Coordinates of C-alpha atoms and ligand atoms in Angstrom, one line a residue:
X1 CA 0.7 9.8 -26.7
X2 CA -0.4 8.2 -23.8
X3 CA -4.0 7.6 -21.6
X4 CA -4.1 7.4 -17.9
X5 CA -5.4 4.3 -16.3
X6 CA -8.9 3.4 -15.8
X7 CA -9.7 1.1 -12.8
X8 CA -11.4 -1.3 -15.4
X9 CA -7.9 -1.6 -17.7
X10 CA -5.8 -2.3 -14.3
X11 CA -8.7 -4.9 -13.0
X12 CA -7.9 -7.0 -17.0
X13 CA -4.5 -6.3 -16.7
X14 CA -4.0 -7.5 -13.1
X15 CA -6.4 -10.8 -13.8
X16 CA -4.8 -11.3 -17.0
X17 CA -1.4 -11.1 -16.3
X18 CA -1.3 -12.7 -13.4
X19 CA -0.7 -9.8 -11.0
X20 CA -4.2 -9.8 -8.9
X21 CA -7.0 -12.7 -8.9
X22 CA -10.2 -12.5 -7.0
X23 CA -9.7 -14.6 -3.8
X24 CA -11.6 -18.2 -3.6
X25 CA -12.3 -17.1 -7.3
X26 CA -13.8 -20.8 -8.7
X27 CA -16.2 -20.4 -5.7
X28 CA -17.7 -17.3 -6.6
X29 CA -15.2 -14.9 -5.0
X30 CA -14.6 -13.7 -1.5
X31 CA -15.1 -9.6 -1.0
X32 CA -12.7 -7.6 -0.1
X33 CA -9.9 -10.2 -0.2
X34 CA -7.9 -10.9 -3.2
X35 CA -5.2 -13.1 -4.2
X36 CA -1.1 -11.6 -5.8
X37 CA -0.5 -14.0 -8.7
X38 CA 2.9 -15.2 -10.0
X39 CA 4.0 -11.4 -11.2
X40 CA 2.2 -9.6 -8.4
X41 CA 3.5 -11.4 -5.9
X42 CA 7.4 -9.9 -6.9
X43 CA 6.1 -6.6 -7.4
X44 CA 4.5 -6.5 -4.1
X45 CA 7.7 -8.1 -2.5
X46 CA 9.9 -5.3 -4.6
X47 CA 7.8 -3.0 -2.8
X48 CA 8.1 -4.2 0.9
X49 CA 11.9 -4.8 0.0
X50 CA 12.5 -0.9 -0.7
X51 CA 10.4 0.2 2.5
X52 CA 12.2 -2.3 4.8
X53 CA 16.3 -0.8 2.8
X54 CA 14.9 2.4 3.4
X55 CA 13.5 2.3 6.8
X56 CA 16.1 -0.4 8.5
X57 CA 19.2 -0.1 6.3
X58 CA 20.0 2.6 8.9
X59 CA 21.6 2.7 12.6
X60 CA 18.5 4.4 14.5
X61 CA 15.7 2.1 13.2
X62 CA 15.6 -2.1 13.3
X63 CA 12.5 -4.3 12.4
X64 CA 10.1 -7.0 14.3
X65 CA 7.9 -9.6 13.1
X66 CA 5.8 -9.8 16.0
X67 CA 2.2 -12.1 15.9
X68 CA -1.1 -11.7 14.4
X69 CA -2.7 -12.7 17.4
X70 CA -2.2 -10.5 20.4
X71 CA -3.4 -10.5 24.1
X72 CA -7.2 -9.1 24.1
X73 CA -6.2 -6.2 26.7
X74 CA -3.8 -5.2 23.9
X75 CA -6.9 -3.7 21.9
X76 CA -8.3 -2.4 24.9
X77 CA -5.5 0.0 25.6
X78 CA -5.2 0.5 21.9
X79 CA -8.8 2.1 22.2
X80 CA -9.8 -0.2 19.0
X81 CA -12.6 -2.6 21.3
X82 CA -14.2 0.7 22.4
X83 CA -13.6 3.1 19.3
X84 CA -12.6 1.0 16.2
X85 CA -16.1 0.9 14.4
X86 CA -17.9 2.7 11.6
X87 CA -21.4 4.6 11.6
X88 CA -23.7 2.0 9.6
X89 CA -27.1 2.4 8.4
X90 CA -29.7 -0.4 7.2
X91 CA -32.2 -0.1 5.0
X92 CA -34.9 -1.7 5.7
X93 CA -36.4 -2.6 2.3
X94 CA -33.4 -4.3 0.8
X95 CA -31.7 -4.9 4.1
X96 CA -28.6 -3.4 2.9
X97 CA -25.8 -2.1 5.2
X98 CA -24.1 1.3 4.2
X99 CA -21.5 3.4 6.0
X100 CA -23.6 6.4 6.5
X101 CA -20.6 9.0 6.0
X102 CA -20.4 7.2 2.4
X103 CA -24.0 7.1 1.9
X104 CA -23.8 11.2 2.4
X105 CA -20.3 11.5 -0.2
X106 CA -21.9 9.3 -2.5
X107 CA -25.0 11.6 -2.3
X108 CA -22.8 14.7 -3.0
X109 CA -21.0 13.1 -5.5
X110 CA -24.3 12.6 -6.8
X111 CA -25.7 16.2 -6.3
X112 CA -22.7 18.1 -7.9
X113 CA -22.7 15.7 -11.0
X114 CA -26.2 17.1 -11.8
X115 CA -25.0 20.7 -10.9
X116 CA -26.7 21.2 -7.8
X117 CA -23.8 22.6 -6.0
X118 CA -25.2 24.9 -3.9
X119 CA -27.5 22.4 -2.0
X120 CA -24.2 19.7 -2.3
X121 CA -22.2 22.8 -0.7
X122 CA -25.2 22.6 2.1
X123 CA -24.6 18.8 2.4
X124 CA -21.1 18.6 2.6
X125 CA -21.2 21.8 5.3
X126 CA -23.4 19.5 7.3
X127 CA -21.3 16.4 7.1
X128 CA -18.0 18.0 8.2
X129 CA -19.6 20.0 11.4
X130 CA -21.5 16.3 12.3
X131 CA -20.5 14.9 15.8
X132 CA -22.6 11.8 16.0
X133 CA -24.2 9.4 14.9
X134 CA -27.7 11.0 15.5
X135 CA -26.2 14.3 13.4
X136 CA -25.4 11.8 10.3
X137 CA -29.1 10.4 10.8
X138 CA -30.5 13.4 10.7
X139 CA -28.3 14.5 7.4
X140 CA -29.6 11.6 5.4
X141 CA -33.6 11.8 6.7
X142 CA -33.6 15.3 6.1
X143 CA -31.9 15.4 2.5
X144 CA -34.5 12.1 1.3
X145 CA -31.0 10.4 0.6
X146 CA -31.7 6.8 -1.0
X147 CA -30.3 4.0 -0.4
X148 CA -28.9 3.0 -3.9
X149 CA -30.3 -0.8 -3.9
X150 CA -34.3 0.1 -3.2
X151 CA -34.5 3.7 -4.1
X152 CA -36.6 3.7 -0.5
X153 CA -35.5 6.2 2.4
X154 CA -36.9 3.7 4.9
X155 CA -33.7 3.5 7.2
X156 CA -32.5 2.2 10.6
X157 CA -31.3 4.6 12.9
X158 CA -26.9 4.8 12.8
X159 CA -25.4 2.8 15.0
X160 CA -21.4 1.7 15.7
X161 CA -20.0 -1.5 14.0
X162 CA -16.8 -2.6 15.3
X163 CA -14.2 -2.9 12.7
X164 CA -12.0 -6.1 14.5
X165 CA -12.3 -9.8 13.4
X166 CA -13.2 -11.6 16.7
X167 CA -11.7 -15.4 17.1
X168 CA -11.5 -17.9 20.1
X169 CA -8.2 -19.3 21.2
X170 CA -9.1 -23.2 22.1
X171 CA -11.7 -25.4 21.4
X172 CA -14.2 -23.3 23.2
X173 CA -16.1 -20.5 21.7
X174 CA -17.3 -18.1 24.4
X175 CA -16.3 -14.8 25.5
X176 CA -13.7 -15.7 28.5
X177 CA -11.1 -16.8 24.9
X178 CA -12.2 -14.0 22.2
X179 CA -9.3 -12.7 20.4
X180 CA -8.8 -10.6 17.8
X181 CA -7.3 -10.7 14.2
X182 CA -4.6 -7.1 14.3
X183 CA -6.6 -4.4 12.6
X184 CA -2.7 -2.8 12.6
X185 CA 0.9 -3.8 13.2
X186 CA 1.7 -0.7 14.9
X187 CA 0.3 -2.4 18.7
X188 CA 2.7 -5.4 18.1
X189 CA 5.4 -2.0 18.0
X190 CA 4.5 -0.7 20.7
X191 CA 4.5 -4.0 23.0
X192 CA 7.9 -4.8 22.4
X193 CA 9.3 -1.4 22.8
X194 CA 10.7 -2.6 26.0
X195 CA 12.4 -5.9 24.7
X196 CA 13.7 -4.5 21.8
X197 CA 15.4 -1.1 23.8
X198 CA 16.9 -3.4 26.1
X199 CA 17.8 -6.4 23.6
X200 CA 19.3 -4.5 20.7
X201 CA 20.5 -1.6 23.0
X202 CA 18.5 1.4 21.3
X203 CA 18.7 4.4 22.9
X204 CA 15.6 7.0 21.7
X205 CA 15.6 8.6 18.7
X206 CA 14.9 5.3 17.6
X207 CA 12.5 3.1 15.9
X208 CA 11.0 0.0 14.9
X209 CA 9.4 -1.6 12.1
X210 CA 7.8 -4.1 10.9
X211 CA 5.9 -5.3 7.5
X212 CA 3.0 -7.6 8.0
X213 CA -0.6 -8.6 7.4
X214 CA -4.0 -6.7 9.3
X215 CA -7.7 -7.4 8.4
X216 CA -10.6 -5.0 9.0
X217 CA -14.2 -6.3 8.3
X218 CA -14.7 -3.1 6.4
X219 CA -18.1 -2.5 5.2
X220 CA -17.5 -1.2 2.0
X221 CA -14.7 -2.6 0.0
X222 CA -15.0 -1.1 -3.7
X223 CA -11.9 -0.2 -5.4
X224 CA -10.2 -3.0 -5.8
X225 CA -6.9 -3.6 -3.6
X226 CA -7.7 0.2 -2.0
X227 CA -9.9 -1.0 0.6
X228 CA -9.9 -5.1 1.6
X229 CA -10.6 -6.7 4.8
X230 CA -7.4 -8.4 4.5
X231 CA -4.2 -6.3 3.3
X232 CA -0.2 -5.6 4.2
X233 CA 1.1 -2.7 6.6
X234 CA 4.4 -1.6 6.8
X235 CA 5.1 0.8 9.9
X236 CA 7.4 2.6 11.7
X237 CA 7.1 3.8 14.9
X238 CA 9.8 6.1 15.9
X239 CA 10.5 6.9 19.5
X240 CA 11.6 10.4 20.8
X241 CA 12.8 12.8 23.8
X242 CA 9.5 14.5 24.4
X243 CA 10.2 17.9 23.2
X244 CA 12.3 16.6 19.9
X245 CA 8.5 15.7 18.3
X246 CA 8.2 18.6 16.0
X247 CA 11.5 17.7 14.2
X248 CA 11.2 14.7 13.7
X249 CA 7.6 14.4 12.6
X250 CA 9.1 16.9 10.0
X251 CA 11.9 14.7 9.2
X252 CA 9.6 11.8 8.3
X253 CA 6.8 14.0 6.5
X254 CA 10.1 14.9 4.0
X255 CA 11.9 11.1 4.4
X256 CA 8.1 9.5 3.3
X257 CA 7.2 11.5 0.6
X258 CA 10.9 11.1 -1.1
X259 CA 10.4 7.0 -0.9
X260 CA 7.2 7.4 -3.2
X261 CA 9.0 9.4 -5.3
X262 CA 12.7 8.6 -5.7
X263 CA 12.6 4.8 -4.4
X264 CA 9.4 4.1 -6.3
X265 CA 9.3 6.6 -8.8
X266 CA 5.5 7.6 -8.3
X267 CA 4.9 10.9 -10.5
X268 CA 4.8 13.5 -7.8
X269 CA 2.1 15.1 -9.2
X270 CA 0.1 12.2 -8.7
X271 CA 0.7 12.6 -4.6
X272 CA -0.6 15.3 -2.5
X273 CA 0.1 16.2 1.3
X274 CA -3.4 16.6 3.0
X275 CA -3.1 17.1 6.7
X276 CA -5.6 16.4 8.9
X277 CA -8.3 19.1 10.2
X278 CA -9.3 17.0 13.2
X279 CA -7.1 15.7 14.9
X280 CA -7.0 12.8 17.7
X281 CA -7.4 14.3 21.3
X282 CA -3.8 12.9 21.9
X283 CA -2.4 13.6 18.5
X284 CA 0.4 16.5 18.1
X285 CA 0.3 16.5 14.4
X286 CA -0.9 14.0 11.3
X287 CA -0.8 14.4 8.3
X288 CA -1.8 12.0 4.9
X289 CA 0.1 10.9 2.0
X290 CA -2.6 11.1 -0.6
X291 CA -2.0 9.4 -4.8
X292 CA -4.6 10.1 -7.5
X293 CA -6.3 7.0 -7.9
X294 CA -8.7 6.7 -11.2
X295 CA -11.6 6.8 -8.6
X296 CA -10.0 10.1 -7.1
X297 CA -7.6 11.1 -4.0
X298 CA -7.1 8.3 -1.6
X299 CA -4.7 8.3 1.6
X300 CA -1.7 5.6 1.3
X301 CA 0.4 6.4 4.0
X302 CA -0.7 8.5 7.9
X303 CA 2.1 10.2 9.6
X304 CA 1.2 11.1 12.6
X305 CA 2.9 12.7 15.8
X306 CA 1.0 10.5 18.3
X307 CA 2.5 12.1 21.8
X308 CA 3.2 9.3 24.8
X309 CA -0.5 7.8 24.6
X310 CA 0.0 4.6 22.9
X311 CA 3.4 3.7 25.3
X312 CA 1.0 5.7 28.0
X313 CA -2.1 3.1 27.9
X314 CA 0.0 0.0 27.8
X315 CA 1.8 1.4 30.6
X316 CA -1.7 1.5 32.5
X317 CA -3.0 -1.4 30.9
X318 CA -0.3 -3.6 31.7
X319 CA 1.1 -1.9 34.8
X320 CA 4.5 -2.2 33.4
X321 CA 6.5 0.6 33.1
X322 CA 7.4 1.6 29.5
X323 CA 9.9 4.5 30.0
X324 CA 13.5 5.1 28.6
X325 CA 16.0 5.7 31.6
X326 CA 19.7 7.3 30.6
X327 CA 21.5 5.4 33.1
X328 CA 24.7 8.2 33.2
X329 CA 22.6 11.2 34.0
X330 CA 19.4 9.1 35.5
X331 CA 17.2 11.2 33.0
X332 CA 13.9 9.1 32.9
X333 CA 10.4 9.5 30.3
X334 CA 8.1 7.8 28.0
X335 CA 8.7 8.6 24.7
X336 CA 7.1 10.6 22.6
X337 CA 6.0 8.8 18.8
X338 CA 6.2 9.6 15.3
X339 CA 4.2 6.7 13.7
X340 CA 4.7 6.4 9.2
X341 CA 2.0 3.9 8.7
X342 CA 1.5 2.7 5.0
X343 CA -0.7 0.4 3.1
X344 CA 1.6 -2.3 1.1
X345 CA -1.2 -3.4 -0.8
X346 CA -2.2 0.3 -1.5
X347 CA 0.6 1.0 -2.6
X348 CA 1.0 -1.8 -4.8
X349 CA -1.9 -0.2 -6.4
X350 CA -1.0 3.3 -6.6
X351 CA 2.6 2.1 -8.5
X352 CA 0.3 -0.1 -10.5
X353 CA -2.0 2.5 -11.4
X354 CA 0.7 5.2 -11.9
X355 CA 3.1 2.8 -14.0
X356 CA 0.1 2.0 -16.5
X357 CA 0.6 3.7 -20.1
X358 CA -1.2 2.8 -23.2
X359 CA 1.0 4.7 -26.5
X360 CA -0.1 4.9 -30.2
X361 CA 2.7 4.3 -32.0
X362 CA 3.0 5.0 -35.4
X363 CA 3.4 1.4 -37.7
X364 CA 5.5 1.0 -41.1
X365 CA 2.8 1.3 -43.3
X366 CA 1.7 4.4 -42.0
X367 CA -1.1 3.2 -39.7
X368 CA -1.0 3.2 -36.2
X369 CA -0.9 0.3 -33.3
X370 CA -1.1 0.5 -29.4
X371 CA 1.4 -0.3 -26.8
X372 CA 0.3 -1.1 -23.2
X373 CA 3.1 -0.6 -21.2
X374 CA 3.9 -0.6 -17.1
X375 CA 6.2 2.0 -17.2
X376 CA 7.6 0.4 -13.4
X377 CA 11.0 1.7 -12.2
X378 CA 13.5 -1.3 -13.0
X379 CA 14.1 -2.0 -9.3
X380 CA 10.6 -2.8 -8.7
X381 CA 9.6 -4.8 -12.2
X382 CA 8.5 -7.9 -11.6
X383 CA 11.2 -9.3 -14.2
X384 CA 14.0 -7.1 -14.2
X385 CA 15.4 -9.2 -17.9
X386 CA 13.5 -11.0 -20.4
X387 CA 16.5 -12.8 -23.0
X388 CA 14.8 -13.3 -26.4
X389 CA 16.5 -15.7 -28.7
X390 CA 15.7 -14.3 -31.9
X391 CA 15.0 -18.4 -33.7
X392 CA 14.4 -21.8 -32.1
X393 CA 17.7 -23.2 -34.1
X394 CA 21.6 -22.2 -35.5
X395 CA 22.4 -21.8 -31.4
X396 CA 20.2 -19.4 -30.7
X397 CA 18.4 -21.3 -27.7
X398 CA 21.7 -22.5 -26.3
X399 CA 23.3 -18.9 -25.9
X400 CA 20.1 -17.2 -24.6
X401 CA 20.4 -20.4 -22.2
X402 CA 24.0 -19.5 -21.2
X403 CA 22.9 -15.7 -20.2
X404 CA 19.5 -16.7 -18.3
X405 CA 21.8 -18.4 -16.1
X406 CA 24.1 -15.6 -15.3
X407 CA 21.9 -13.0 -15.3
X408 CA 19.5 -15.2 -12.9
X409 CA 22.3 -15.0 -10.0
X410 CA 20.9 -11.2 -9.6
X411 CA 18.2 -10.4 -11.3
X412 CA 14.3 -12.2 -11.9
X413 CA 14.8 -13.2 -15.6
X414 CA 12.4 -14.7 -18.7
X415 CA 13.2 -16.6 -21.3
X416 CA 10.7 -16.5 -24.3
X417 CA 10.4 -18.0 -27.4
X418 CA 7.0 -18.0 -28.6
X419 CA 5.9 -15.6 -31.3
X420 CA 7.5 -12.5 -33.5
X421 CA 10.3 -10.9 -31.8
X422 CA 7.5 -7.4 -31.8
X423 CA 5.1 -10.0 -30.0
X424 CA 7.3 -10.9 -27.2
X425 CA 8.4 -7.1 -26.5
X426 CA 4.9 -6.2 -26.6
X427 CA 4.1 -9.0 -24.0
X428 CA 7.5 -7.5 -21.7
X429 CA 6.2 -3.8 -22.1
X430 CA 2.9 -5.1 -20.9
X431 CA 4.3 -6.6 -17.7
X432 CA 6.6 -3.8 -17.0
X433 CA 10.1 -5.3 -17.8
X434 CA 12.7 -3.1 -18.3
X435 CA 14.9 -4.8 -20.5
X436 CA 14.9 -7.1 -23.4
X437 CA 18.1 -9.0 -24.4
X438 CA 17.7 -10.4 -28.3
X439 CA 19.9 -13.1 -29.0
X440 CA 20.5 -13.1 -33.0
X441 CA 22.7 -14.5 -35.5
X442 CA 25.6 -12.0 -34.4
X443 CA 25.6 -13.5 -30.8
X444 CA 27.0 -16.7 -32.2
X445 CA 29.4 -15.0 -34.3
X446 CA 30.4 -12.2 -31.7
X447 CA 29.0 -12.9 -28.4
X448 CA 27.2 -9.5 -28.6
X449 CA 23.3 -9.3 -28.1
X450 CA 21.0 -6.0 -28.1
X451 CA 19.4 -4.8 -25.0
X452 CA 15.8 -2.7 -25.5
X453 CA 15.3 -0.4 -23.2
X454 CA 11.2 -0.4 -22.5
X455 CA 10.6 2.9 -22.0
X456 CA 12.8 4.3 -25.1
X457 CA 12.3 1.0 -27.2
X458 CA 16.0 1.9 -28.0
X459 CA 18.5 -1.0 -28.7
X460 CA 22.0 -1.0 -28.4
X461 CA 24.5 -3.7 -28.7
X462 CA 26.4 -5.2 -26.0
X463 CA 28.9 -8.0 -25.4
X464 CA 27.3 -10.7 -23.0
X465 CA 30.1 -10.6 -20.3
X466 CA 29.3 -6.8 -19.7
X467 CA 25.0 -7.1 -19.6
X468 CA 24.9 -7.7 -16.0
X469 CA 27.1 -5.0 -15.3
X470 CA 25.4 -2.7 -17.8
X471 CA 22.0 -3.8 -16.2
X472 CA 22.9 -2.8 -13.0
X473 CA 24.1 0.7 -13.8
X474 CA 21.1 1.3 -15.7
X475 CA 18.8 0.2 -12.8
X476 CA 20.7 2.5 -10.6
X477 CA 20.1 5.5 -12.9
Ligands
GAP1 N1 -1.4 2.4 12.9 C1 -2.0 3.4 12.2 C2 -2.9 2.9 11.1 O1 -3.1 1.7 11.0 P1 -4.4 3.7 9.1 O2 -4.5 5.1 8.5 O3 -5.6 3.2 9.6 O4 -3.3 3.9 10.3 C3 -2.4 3.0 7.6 O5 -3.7 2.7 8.2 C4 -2.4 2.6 6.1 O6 -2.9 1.2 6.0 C5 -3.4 3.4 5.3 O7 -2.8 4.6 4.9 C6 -3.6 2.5 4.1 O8 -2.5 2.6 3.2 C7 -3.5 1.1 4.8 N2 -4.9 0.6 5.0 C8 -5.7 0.9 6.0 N3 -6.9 0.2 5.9 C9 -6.8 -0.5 4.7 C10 -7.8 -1.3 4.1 N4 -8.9 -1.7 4.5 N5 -7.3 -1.9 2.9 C11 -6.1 -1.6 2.4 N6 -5.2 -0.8 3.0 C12 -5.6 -0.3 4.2

């Protein structure tokens, strides 16, 4: 038997386990940032690993690192200094700030859990067909919504609240230096299409990708790693023959969905496919990758089918030209782009979140006990081996030595000796590791150990020289 996460139970686990802290924790915290911790900090790396095999380990596609910072105009032709805000509403008694889309869900959510449906059926008709900000005002004056900290309804009209942090380059701090912290990697794409077509010699259908940190001064950051101001993207932008869009966006709807599920092993019934209803004036197709979070459905990865506007404003923002030219048959465009744009960090929580199991086992004298368990695929743990000498004496140490040190030339391993030997596989299921290798009074004898699978808790008995290899093959199954 085993019970589905609760946000709560992943919050301990992360904090106690050293997966997640709370950033600037000793002073108090710092919302909507958080800090990976000695065992998060692998799983989050396993996870950029397998996007960056899976998207460059291939001909058509090769990676960038470009810089955080960017030239202002970038964000300009981006449309992100003129569009990239929220609607937000204060309330004037408790001057809280509220997204005022959120402040209408919440009040739905709210309605329906007292069984008012029809009226939360009104709501939510209201909120979908809303065009403006004035059309959200008037939603929340004429439904009484409160705001949650006063109780009062005495609000501020909605007004736009740009999502970008603003800096200044030099010692001076006026407007003629502002720049911006990337609220995306995909502009830093998009800006070296040229260089990279011309320096590695691609030729479109081809893209390019790159893994790196963004930050949105979001106004509401609840759920933990879902929605921070600071957080990792990985992105792809493919480029195409104008024309070739619908294929390929259908290419990487299939390709994107399979990494969730074969690469990281994500249930698929957790994961849903919710395209989008409205879509961007310049947008051919998007559609979301959505996981069932404890707190609900929440997107982790946008593909989109995005046309020529992003190569198209740079083009007219820069006044260079951004255009692919065949040089045998003198065929010239802009391509066309199929953007996959995922959230590392949010999906280091989804895996999290999916991977978490808590079983009640049956115990020897007839009782029952409970095993936490992240039940991670092996290629993402953390610690791929943990080698458990069985006592602190008759050898026992010395060999489990001798195997940390080969196993370590592939895999993250653990050596623990603290505790019963049920302890210390309790603590490994608990951190996701997928193998145990016990180290007993045999192992001097014969140079075999036993290696626990986590999942099956089933032990079988191995010589040493073949673990790595038998490791290996049982990752890859
Ligand atoms: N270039 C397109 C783009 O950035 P997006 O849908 O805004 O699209 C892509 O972001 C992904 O980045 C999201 O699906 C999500 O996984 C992640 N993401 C966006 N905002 C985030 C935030 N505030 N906190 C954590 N992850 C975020």
């Amino acid at each position: 038997m085993s019970s589905p996460a609760t946000l709560d139970a992943i919050l301990s686990l992360s904090k106690r386990k050293g997966f997640v802290y709370q950033s600037s924790e000793i002073y108090g915290g710092l919302n909507g940032c958080w800090d990976f911790g000695p065992l998060g900090v692998e799983l989050l790396r396993n996870i950029k690993d397998s996007w960056w095999k899976a998207m460059t380990y291939r001909s058509d596609i090769v990676g960038i690192d470009s810089s955080i910072l960017m030239h202002p105009r970038v964000w300009e032709a981006s449309g992100h200094v003129g569009q990239f805000s929220d609607p937000m509403i204060d309330n004037k008694t408790s001057k809280s700030r509220h997204r005022a889309d959120n402040l209408i869900e919440d009040f739905i959510t709210r309605l329906r859990n007292k069984g008012k449906s029809e009226q939360a059926d009104g709501v939510e008709h209201a909120l979908a067909s809303a065009n403006s900000n004035e059309d959200l005002h008037a939603i929340i004056i004429s439904n009484c919504i409160p705001d949650p900290i006063s109780g009062t309804t005495d609000w501020t009209e909605v007004r736009n609240f740009n999502l970008m942090f603003e800096t200044h380059v030099g010692p001076v701090a006026d407007a003629a230096n502002v720049v911006y912290l990337r609220p995306e990697t995909a502009q830093g794409i998009f800006v070296n299409f040229k260089n990279v077509m011309e320096s590695a010699r691609m030729k479109p259908p081809f893209g390019i990708a790159q893994i790196g940190k963004s930050f949105r001064n979001e106004i509401n950051t609840k759920n933990f790693l879902f929605r921070t101001r600071e957080f990792e993207q990985m992105e792809m932008q493919f480029f195409v023959k104008p024309g070739t869009e619908n294929e390929w966006f259908e290419y990487w709807r299939t390709a994107r969905w399979n990494w969730f599920t074969e690469s990281l092993g994500i249930d698929a019934a957790k994961l849903h496919r919710k395209p989008h209803e409205k879509l961007a004036h310049y947008a051919a197709a998007a559609e979301d990758i959505e996981y069932h979070f404890p707190f609900g459905w929440g997107e982790i990865e946008g593909i989109h089918s995005r046309t020529d506007f992003d190569l198209g404003r740079h083009q007219e923002f820069s006044g260079k030209k951004l255009e692919y030219v065949d040089t045998a048959s003198k065929d010239r465009f802009t391509p066309y782009v199929i953007e996959t744009a995922v959230g590392a960090t949010r999906t280091f929580m989804a895996v999290l979140c999916d991977a978490y199991r808590e079983e009640i086992l049956p115990t020897d004298d007839g009782g029952s006990e409970t095993r936490s368990l992240l039940k991670l695929k092996p290629s993402i743990a953390p610690i791929t081996a943990a080698v458990l000498p069985l006592v602190n004496k008759d050898g026992m140490p010395e060999a489990a030595h001798s195997i940390v040190s080969n196993l370590e030339r592939w895999f993250r391993v653990d050596y623990d000796t603290s505790g019963a030997i049920g302890r210390r596989y309790r603590r490994q299921d608990e951190v996701g590791t997928p193998f145990c290798i016990t180290v007993d009074g045999q192992t001097i004898s014969d140079s075999t150990v036993t290696l626990r699978e986590r999942d099956t808790m089933q032990q079988d008995r191995i010589h040493v020289d073949a673990l790595a290899g038998e490791i290996q093959h049982r990752m890859l199954q």
